Amino acid sequence: MQFYSLNKISPNVNFKDATVNGQAPDKGLYFPENIPQIKKELIANIENISNEEIAFEVIKPYVGNTINEADLFSIVKETVNFPIPLVKVTDDIFSLELYHGPTLAFKDIGARFMSRCLGHFVKGSDKKVTVLVATSGDTGGAVANGFYNVPGVDVVILYPSGKVSSVQEKQLTTLGNNIHSLEVNGNFDDCQQMVKAAFLDDELNKKLFLTSANSINVARWLPQQFYYFFAYKQWVCSPSGDGGNPPVVCVPSGNFGNICAGLLANASGLPIKHFIAATNANDVVPQYFETQHYQPKKAVATISNAMDVGDPSNFVRIMEIFQQQFANLTAKVSSCSVTDATTKQTLLHVYNQHNYLCDPHGAVAYRALEDYLQLHPNNKGIFLETAHPVKFYDVVEPVIGQTVKVPDSIKEQLTKEKKSTMIGVDAEELKGFLMGM
Ligand SMILES: *Cc1c(COP(=O)(O)O)cnc(C)c1O
């Protein structure tokens, strides 16, 4: 399988080069030259097939011969070695809980897969790879955890001081070894600017092999298809599910990588009736659905902060799946925006009425799904719960008037001491740090 750049200037590359480069030299996102079709037997028999086998079948055509089958199978197995349950919330609405991985957010799946692939590709090379990433919270933790102690890879994470939750900060700063955290005295945009400057710096790039681990990397994007298949497997098995009638799936979206993976899975043959892209007040895509005019905006801060994105990078990939045709897109996808006030109301309502605790991102998706089902009766649906509510306890606890129980799996990490290096909003200071590594 070859990947082409959506800017159509750079040459096509295989999975290895797409992973190592991150973005094409012409700054385009990589896209697979064809969308492989899943074997019909896999869908028909899905309830008898293990998650690792499903994941292997889904990813193998993309990876091609860049990783041998035995190694790819181990990578896939390690990627999906935690539960991803489909939980009934109401008669019509199910939650796909993507937060049982090590950092309690869905980004664990993409980060675990990518880190193991990159580790595989640098094995035996004498040059170390340095992964440089800016985070507003969840990405950094997932990347740190995924790459922790992967030989041949150093990770440098920039995060805005005082602007991540305390749980997120511990996940970023307590691992040590090959994980380095830089606490930037600025905001997320400042962090991202500094990272961009480092990627353009010739002297730095001569000394270090720099790469990124953000969601535009194919090795983070493509494995996100896995759990749409796992959801379907549980859907057809569940006596309370809808048997042969495929689900409507609602995805809380920021950079639109997650929903884009679901759309790719569907284009490969996974039965999904309809997709809803739910956003917070950052409504560039819902606006596009209304006006057919794509107008990026400056992101505004909301309580579902992992979705505070004003120019979603994966939108171009979504359009490519639909041959750049608006009519094709709207036949399969709709989009809606949910305010913070409605998100809080929904969180409380679902907790009180259905005894189910959402995080703010999941609550956005729940609201959008319930509204859709009201207008489209005789359907049932799934919303993606992308983070554990404890990661956003500062929002959740005041809404429900109770504390959220910390899962045992992260208790120990929360007692560890933070290790980070303070730096200013200064590209030269970052360069100094990187040159000295
Ligand atoms: C990153 C993130 C999202 C948004 O996912 P995209 O792929 O960027 O659309 C939603 N919820 C949570 C909790 C996240 O961390």
Coordinates of C-alpha atoms and ligand atoms in Angstrom, one line a residue:
M1 CA 0.0 0.0 0.0
Q2 CA 1.3 3.5 -0.9
F3 CA 0.1 6.7 0.6
Y4 CA -0.2 10.0 -1.3
S5 CA 0.0 13.5 -0.1
L6 CA -3.3 15.3 -0.2
N7 CA -1.4 18.3 -1.5
K8 CA -0.4 16.0 -4.5
I9 CA 3.1 17.3 -4.8
S10 CA 5.3 15.0 -2.8
P11 CA 6.0 11.5 -4.0
N12 CA 4.0 8.5 -2.7
V13 CA 5.5 6.6 0.2
N14 CA 4.9 3.3 2.0
F15 CA 3.6 3.0 5.6
K16 CA 7.1 3.1 7.1
D17 CA 8.0 6.4 5.5
A18 CA 4.6 7.9 6.1
T19 CA 5.0 7.0 9.8
V20 CA 8.5 8.3 10.1
N21 CA 7.8 11.5 8.1
G22 CA 4.5 12.3 9.9
Q23 CA 3.5 14.8 7.3
A24 CA 4.5 14.9 3.6
P25 CA 7.3 17.3 2.6
D26 CA 4.7 19.4 0.8
K27 CA 2.9 19.7 4.2
G28 CA 0.0 17.6 2.9
L29 CA -1.6 14.8 5.0
Y30 CA -0.9 11.2 3.8
F31 CA -3.9 9.2 2.5
P32 CA -4.0 5.6 1.4
E33 CA -4.1 5.2 -2.4
N34 CA -7.0 2.8 -2.1
I35 CA -9.4 1.8 0.6
P36 CA -9.1 -1.9 1.2
Q37 CA -12.3 -4.0 1.6
I38 CA -12.7 -6.1 4.7
K39 CA -13.5 -9.8 4.0
K40 CA -17.3 -10.4 4.1
E41 CA -16.7 -13.4 6.4
L42 CA -15.1 -11.2 9.0
I43 CA -18.2 -9.1 9.3
A44 CA -20.5 -12.1 9.1
N45 CA -18.6 -14.0 11.8
I46 CA -17.3 -11.0 13.8
E47 CA -18.6 -12.3 17.2
N48 CA -16.4 -15.4 16.9
I49 CA -13.2 -13.4 16.1
S50 CA -10.8 -12.1 18.8
N51 CA -10.1 -8.4 19.0
E52 CA -6.5 -8.8 18.1
E53 CA -7.4 -10.9 15.0
I54 CA -9.9 -8.2 13.9
A55 CA -7.3 -5.5 14.4
F56 CA -4.7 -7.4 12.5
E57 CA -7.0 -7.9 9.5
V58 CA -8.0 -4.3 9.5
I59 CA -4.4 -2.8 9.6
K60 CA -2.5 -5.4 7.6
P61 CA -3.3 -4.0 4.1
Y62 CA -2.1 -0.5 5.2
V63 CA 1.2 -1.7 6.7
G64 CA 1.9 -3.9 3.7
N65 CA 5.4 -5.5 3.9
T66 CA 6.9 -2.8 6.0
I67 CA 6.5 -4.9 9.2
N68 CA 6.5 -8.7 9.1
E69 CA 3.3 -10.5 10.1
A70 CA 4.5 -11.9 13.4
D71 CA 5.8 -8.5 14.6
L72 CA 2.7 -6.7 13.4
F73 CA 0.5 -9.2 15.3
S74 CA 2.5 -8.6 18.5
I75 CA 2.2 -4.8 18.0
V76 CA -1.6 -5.1 17.5
K77 CA -2.0 -7.4 20.4
E78 CA -0.2 -5.0 22.8
T79 CA -2.2 -2.1 21.4
V80 CA -5.6 -3.5 22.2
N81 CA -4.8 -5.4 25.5
F82 CA -7.4 -3.6 27.6
P83 CA -11.2 -3.7 27.6
I84 CA -13.3 -1.5 25.2
P85 CA -16.8 -2.3 26.4
L86 CA -20.1 -1.2 24.8
V87 CA -22.3 -0.2 27.7
K88 CA -26.1 0.2 27.6
V89 CA -27.2 3.6 28.9
T90 CA -30.8 3.7 27.7
D91 CA -32.9 1.4 25.5
D92 CA -31.7 3.2 22.4
I93 CA -28.3 4.6 23.4
F94 CA -25.0 2.7 24.1
S95 CA -21.7 4.1 25.2
L96 CA -18.4 2.8 23.7
E97 CA -16.0 3.3 26.6
L98 CA -12.6 4.0 25.1
Y99 CA -11.1 5.1 28.4
H100 CA -9.8 1.9 29.9
G101 CA -6.3 2.2 28.6
P102 CA -3.3 3.4 30.6
T103 CA -4.0 7.2 30.4
L104 CA -7.8 6.9 30.4
A105 CA -8.5 8.4 27.0
F106 CA -9.0 7.0 23.5
K107 CA -5.7 8.4 22.4
D108 CA -4.0 5.5 24.1
I109 CA -4.9 3.2 21.1
G110 CA -3.3 5.4 18.4
A111 CA -0.3 6.3 20.6
R112 CA 0.4 2.7 21.6
F113 CA 0.2 1.5 18.0
M114 CA 2.3 4.3 16.7
S115 CA 5.0 4.1 19.3
R116 CA 5.5 0.4 18.7
C117 CA 5.7 0.9 14.9
L118 CA 8.2 3.6 15.2
G119 CA 10.2 1.5 17.7
H120 CA 10.2 -1.3 15.2
F121 CA 11.4 1.0 12.4
V122 CA 14.3 2.5 14.3
K123 CA 15.5 -0.9 15.6
G124 CA 19.0 -1.5 14.4
S125 CA 19.5 2.1 13.1
D126 CA 22.3 4.0 14.8
K127 CA 20.3 7.3 14.7
K128 CA 18.0 8.0 17.6
V129 CA 14.5 9.4 16.9
T130 CA 13.2 12.3 18.9
V131 CA 9.5 12.7 19.1
L132 CA 8.5 16.3 19.7
V133 CA 4.9 17.0 20.6
A134 CA 2.8 19.9 21.9
T135 CA -0.2 18.9 24.0
S136 CA -3.2 20.6 25.5
G137 CA -3.6 17.6 27.8
D138 CA -4.6 14.1 26.6
T139 CA -2.2 13.7 23.7
G140 CA 0.9 14.2 25.8
G141 CA -0.1 11.6 28.4
A142 CA -0.9 9.0 25.8
V143 CA 2.3 9.6 23.8
A144 CA 4.4 9.6 27.0
N145 CA 2.9 6.3 28.1
G146 CA 3.1 4.7 24.6
F147 CA 6.7 5.6 24.1
Y148 CA 7.9 5.0 27.6
N149 CA 11.1 2.9 27.5
V150 CA 10.8 2.3 23.7
P151 CA 14.5 1.8 22.8
G152 CA 15.9 4.3 20.3
V153 CA 13.2 6.9 20.9
D154 CA 13.3 10.0 23.0
V155 CA 10.2 12.0 23.6
V156 CA 9.9 15.7 24.4
I157 CA 6.5 17.0 25.4
L158 CA 5.6 20.7 25.6
Y159 CA 2.6 21.6 27.7
P160 CA 1.2 24.9 28.8
S161 CA 1.9 25.5 32.5
G162 CA -1.2 25.6 34.7
K163 CA -3.5 24.8 31.8
V164 CA -3.7 21.0 32.0
S165 CA -5.7 19.2 34.7
S166 CA -3.7 17.8 37.7
V167 CA -4.3 14.2 36.5
Q168 CA -3.1 15.1 33.1
E169 CA 0.0 16.8 34.5
K170 CA 1.0 13.7 36.5
Q171 CA 0.6 11.6 33.4
L172 CA 3.0 13.9 31.5
T173 CA 5.7 14.5 34.1
T174 CA 6.2 11.4 36.3
L175 CA 7.5 8.8 33.9
G176 CA 11.1 10.0 33.4
N177 CA 13.8 7.9 31.5
N178 CA 13.3 8.7 27.8
I179 CA 10.3 11.0 28.4
H180 CA 11.1 14.7 28.9
S181 CA 8.5 17.3 29.9
L182 CA 8.8 20.9 29.2
E183 CA 6.4 23.2 31.1
V184 CA 5.9 26.2 28.9
N185 CA 5.1 29.5 30.5
G186 CA 2.4 30.2 27.8
N187 CA -0.6 28.7 26.2
F188 CA -1.1 25.7 23.9
D189 CA -0.8 27.8 20.7
D190 CA 2.6 29.0 22.0
C191 CA 3.7 25.4 22.5
Q192 CA 2.6 24.4 19.0
Q193 CA 4.4 27.4 17.5
M194 CA 7.6 26.4 19.2
V195 CA 7.3 22.9 18.0
K196 CA 6.7 24.1 14.4
A197 CA 9.8 26.3 14.6
A198 CA 11.9 23.4 15.8
F199 CA 10.8 21.3 12.8
L200 CA 11.9 24.1 10.4
D201 CA 15.3 24.6 12.1
D202 CA 18.1 23.2 9.9
E203 CA 20.8 23.0 12.6
L204 CA 18.4 21.0 14.9
N205 CA 17.4 18.7 12.1
K206 CA 21.0 18.0 11.3
K207 CA 21.7 16.9 14.9
L208 CA 18.5 15.1 15.7
F209 CA 16.0 13.0 13.7
L210 CA 12.9 14.9 14.8
T211 CA 9.4 13.5 14.2
S212 CA 5.9 14.3 15.5
A213 CA 3.3 12.2 17.1
N214 CA 0.2 14.2 16.5
S215 CA -3.0 12.8 15.1
I216 CA -2.2 13.5 11.5
N217 CA 0.4 10.6 11.6
V218 CA -1.1 7.6 9.8
A219 CA 0.2 5.3 12.5
R220 CA -2.0 7.1 15.0
W221 CA -5.0 7.7 12.7
L222 CA -5.4 4.2 11.1
P223 CA -5.6 2.0 14.3
Q224 CA -8.5 4.1 15.5
Q225 CA -10.6 2.1 13.1
F226 CA -10.2 -0.9 15.4
Y227 CA -12.7 0.0 18.1
Y228 CA -15.5 0.7 15.5
F229 CA -15.2 -2.9 14.6
F230 CA -15.1 -3.9 18.3
A231 CA -18.3 -1.8 18.9
Y232 CA -20.0 -3.6 16.0
K233 CA -19.0 -7.0 17.3
Q234 CA -20.6 -6.2 20.7
W235 CA -23.6 -4.6 18.9
V236 CA -24.5 -7.8 17.0
C237 CA -24.0 -9.9 20.1
S238 CA -25.9 -7.8 22.6
P239 CA -29.4 -9.0 23.3
S240 CA -30.4 -5.4 24.0
G241 CA -28.7 -4.2 20.8
D242 CA -30.4 -3.9 17.5
G243 CA -29.2 -7.1 15.8
G244 CA -29.1 -6.7 12.1
N245 CA -29.9 -3.0 12.1
P246 CA -26.6 -1.2 12.1
P247 CA -26.0 1.6 14.6
V248 CA -25.9 5.4 14.3
V249 CA -22.5 6.4 15.7
C250 CA -21.8 9.8 17.3
V251 CA -18.2 10.9 17.7
P252 CA -17.2 13.9 19.9
S253 CA -14.8 15.7 17.5
G254 CA -11.9 18.2 17.6
N255 CA -9.3 17.5 15.0
F256 CA -11.7 15.0 13.4
G257 CA -9.2 12.1 13.3
N258 CA -11.3 9.8 15.4
I259 CA -14.5 10.1 13.3
C260 CA -12.4 10.0 10.1
A261 CA -11.1 6.6 11.2
G262 CA -14.7 5.5 11.7
L263 CA -15.6 6.7 8.2
L264 CA -12.7 4.8 6.8
A265 CA -13.8 1.6 8.6
N266 CA -17.3 2.1 7.1
A267 CA -15.9 2.7 3.6
S268 CA -14.0 -0.6 4.1
G269 CA -17.3 -2.4 4.6
L270 CA -18.1 -2.1 8.3
P271 CA -21.9 -1.6 8.6
I272 CA -22.7 1.8 10.2
K273 CA -25.9 3.5 9.3
H274 CA -25.0 7.1 9.9
F275 CA -22.3 9.2 11.6
I276 CA -22.8 12.3 13.7
A277 CA -19.8 14.6 14.3
A278 CA -20.5 16.4 17.5
T279 CA -18.6 19.5 18.4
N280 CA -18.5 22.0 21.2
A281 CA -18.8 25.7 20.5
N282 CA -15.9 25.3 18.0
D283 CA -18.4 24.7 15.2
V284 CA -16.4 25.1 12.0
V285 CA -17.6 21.8 10.7
P286 CA -21.3 22.1 11.7
Q287 CA -21.2 25.5 10.0
Y288 CA -19.7 23.9 6.9
F289 CA -22.7 21.5 6.8
E290 CA -25.0 24.4 6.8
T291 CA -23.2 26.7 4.4
Q292 CA -20.9 24.5 2.3
H293 CA -18.3 27.1 3.2
Y294 CA -15.3 26.0 5.2
Q295 CA -14.2 28.9 7.4
P296 CA -11.5 28.2 10.0
K297 CA -11.8 30.2 13.2
K298 CA -9.7 30.9 16.3
A299 CA -10.4 28.2 18.8
V300 CA -12.5 29.2 21.9
A301 CA -12.0 27.6 25.3
T302 CA -14.7 25.2 26.5
I303 CA -15.2 22.6 29.2
S304 CA -14.6 19.8 26.6
N305 CA -11.1 21.3 26.0
A306 CA -9.7 18.4 23.9
M307 CA -12.0 19.5 21.2
D308 CA -11.1 23.2 21.2
V309 CA -9.9 23.2 17.6
G310 CA -10.6 26.0 15.1
D311 CA -9.2 24.4 12.0
P312 CA -9.6 20.6 12.2
S313 CA -6.6 19.0 10.4
N314 CA -8.3 15.8 9.4
F315 CA -11.3 17.5 7.7
V316 CA -9.4 17.2 4.4
R317 CA -9.1 13.5 4.8
I318 CA -12.9 13.2 5.5
M319 CA -13.6 15.0 2.2
E320 CA -11.2 12.7 0.4
I321 CA -13.1 9.7 1.7
F322 CA -16.2 11.3 0.0
Q323 CA -14.4 12.2 -3.2
Q324 CA -14.5 15.8 -2.2
Q325 CA -18.3 15.8 -2.9
F326 CA -20.6 17.6 -0.4
A327 CA -23.6 15.4 -1.4
N328 CA -21.7 12.2 -0.7
L329 CA -20.6 13.5 2.7
T330 CA -24.1 14.6 3.8
A331 CA -25.6 11.3 2.7
K332 CA -23.6 9.6 5.5
V333 CA -22.7 12.3 8.0
S334 CA -24.4 15.1 9.9
S335 CA -22.9 17.5 12.4
C336 CA -24.0 19.5 15.3
S337 CA -22.6 21.8 18.0
V338 CA -23.4 21.7 21.7
T339 CA -22.9 24.6 24.1
D340 CA -21.2 24.2 27.5
A341 CA -24.4 24.9 29.3
T342 CA -26.2 22.1 27.4
T343 CA -23.2 19.8 28.0
K344 CA -23.4 20.3 31.7
Q345 CA -27.2 19.8 31.7
T346 CA -26.8 16.6 29.7
L347 CA -24.1 15.3 32.0
L348 CA -26.3 15.8 35.0
H349 CA -29.4 14.4 33.3
V350 CA -27.7 11.2 32.1
Y351 CA -26.2 10.7 35.6
N352 CA -29.5 11.2 37.4
Q353 CA -31.9 9.5 35.0
H354 CA -29.7 6.7 33.7
N355 CA -27.1 6.3 36.5
Y356 CA -24.3 6.8 33.9
L357 CA -21.4 9.2 34.3
C358 CA -20.1 10.9 31.2
D359 CA -17.1 13.1 30.8
P360 CA -17.7 16.5 29.1
H361 CA -16.6 15.1 25.7
G362 CA -18.9 12.1 26.0
A363 CA -21.8 14.3 27.1
V364 CA -21.4 16.4 24.0
A365 CA -21.8 13.3 21.9
Y366 CA -24.7 11.9 24.0
R367 CA -26.6 15.1 23.5
A368 CA -26.1 15.1 19.7
L369 CA -27.1 11.5 19.4
E370 CA -30.2 11.8 21.5
D371 CA -31.3 14.8 19.4
Y372 CA -30.7 12.9 16.2
L373 CA -32.6 9.8 17.4
Q374 CA -35.6 11.9 18.3
L375 CA -35.8 13.1 14.7
H376 CA -35.0 9.7 13.3
P377 CA -37.0 7.2 15.3
N378 CA -36.6 3.4 14.8
N379 CA -32.8 3.8 15.1
K380 CA -30.5 3.1 17.9
G381 CA -27.0 4.4 18.4
I382 CA -23.6 4.5 20.0
F383 CA -21.7 7.5 21.3
L384 CA -18.0 7.3 21.9
E385 CA -16.9 8.0 25.5
T386 CA -13.4 9.3 24.7
A387 CA -12.1 10.0 28.3
H388 CA -12.7 8.8 31.8
P389 CA -14.7 11.4 33.8
V390 CA -12.0 11.6 36.4
K391 CA -9.7 13.3 33.9
F392 CA -12.1 16.2 33.9
Y393 CA -13.1 16.0 37.6
D394 CA -12.9 19.8 37.9
V395 CA -15.8 20.1 35.5
V396 CA -17.7 16.9 36.4
E397 CA -17.7 17.1 40.2
P398 CA -19.4 20.5 40.6
V399 CA -22.1 19.4 38.1
I400 CA -23.0 16.2 39.9
G401 CA -22.2 17.5 43.4
Q402 CA -20.1 14.4 44.1
T403 CA -16.5 13.3 43.9
V404 CA -15.4 11.0 41.1
K405 CA -13.7 7.8 42.2
V406 CA -10.1 7.6 40.9
P407 CA -9.5 4.2 39.2
D408 CA -6.9 2.0 40.9
S409 CA -4.8 1.8 37.8
I410 CA -3.7 5.5 38.1
K411 CA -3.6 5.9 41.9
E412 CA 0.1 5.1 42.1
Q413 CA 1.0 7.5 39.4
L414 CA -0.8 10.4 41.2
T415 CA 1.5 10.0 44.2
K416 CA 4.6 10.3 42.1
E417 CA 6.7 13.5 42.0
K418 CA 6.4 15.8 39.0
K419 CA 9.6 16.2 37.0
S420 CA 9.5 19.0 34.4
T421 CA 11.7 21.7 33.0
M422 CA 10.2 25.2 33.0
I423 CA 10.9 27.2 29.8
G424 CA 9.6 30.5 28.4
V425 CA 7.8 31.0 25.1
D426 CA 11.0 31.1 23.2
A427 CA 12.0 28.9 20.2
E428 CA 15.7 29.5 21.1
E429 CA 15.2 28.1 24.5
L430 CA 13.6 25.0 23.1
K431 CA 16.4 24.6 20.6
G432 CA 19.0 24.9 23.4
F433 CA 17.3 22.1 25.3
L434 CA 17.1 19.9 22.3
M435 CA 20.8 20.6 21.2
G436 CA 21.9 19.7 24.7
M437 CA 20.1 16.3 24.8
Ligands
LIG1 C1 -8.6 14.3 21.4 C2 -9.9 14.1 22.1 C3 -11.1 14.3 21.3 C4 -11.1 14.7 19.9 O1 -10.7 13.7 19.0 P1 -10.3 14.1 17.5 O2 -9.8 12.9 16.9 O3 -9.3 15.2 17.6 O4 -11.5 14.6 16.8 C5 -12.3 14.0 22.0 N1 -12.3 13.7 23.3 C6 -11.2 13.5 24.0 C7 -11.3 13.2 25.4 C8 -10.0 13.7 23.4 O5 -8.8 13.6 24.2

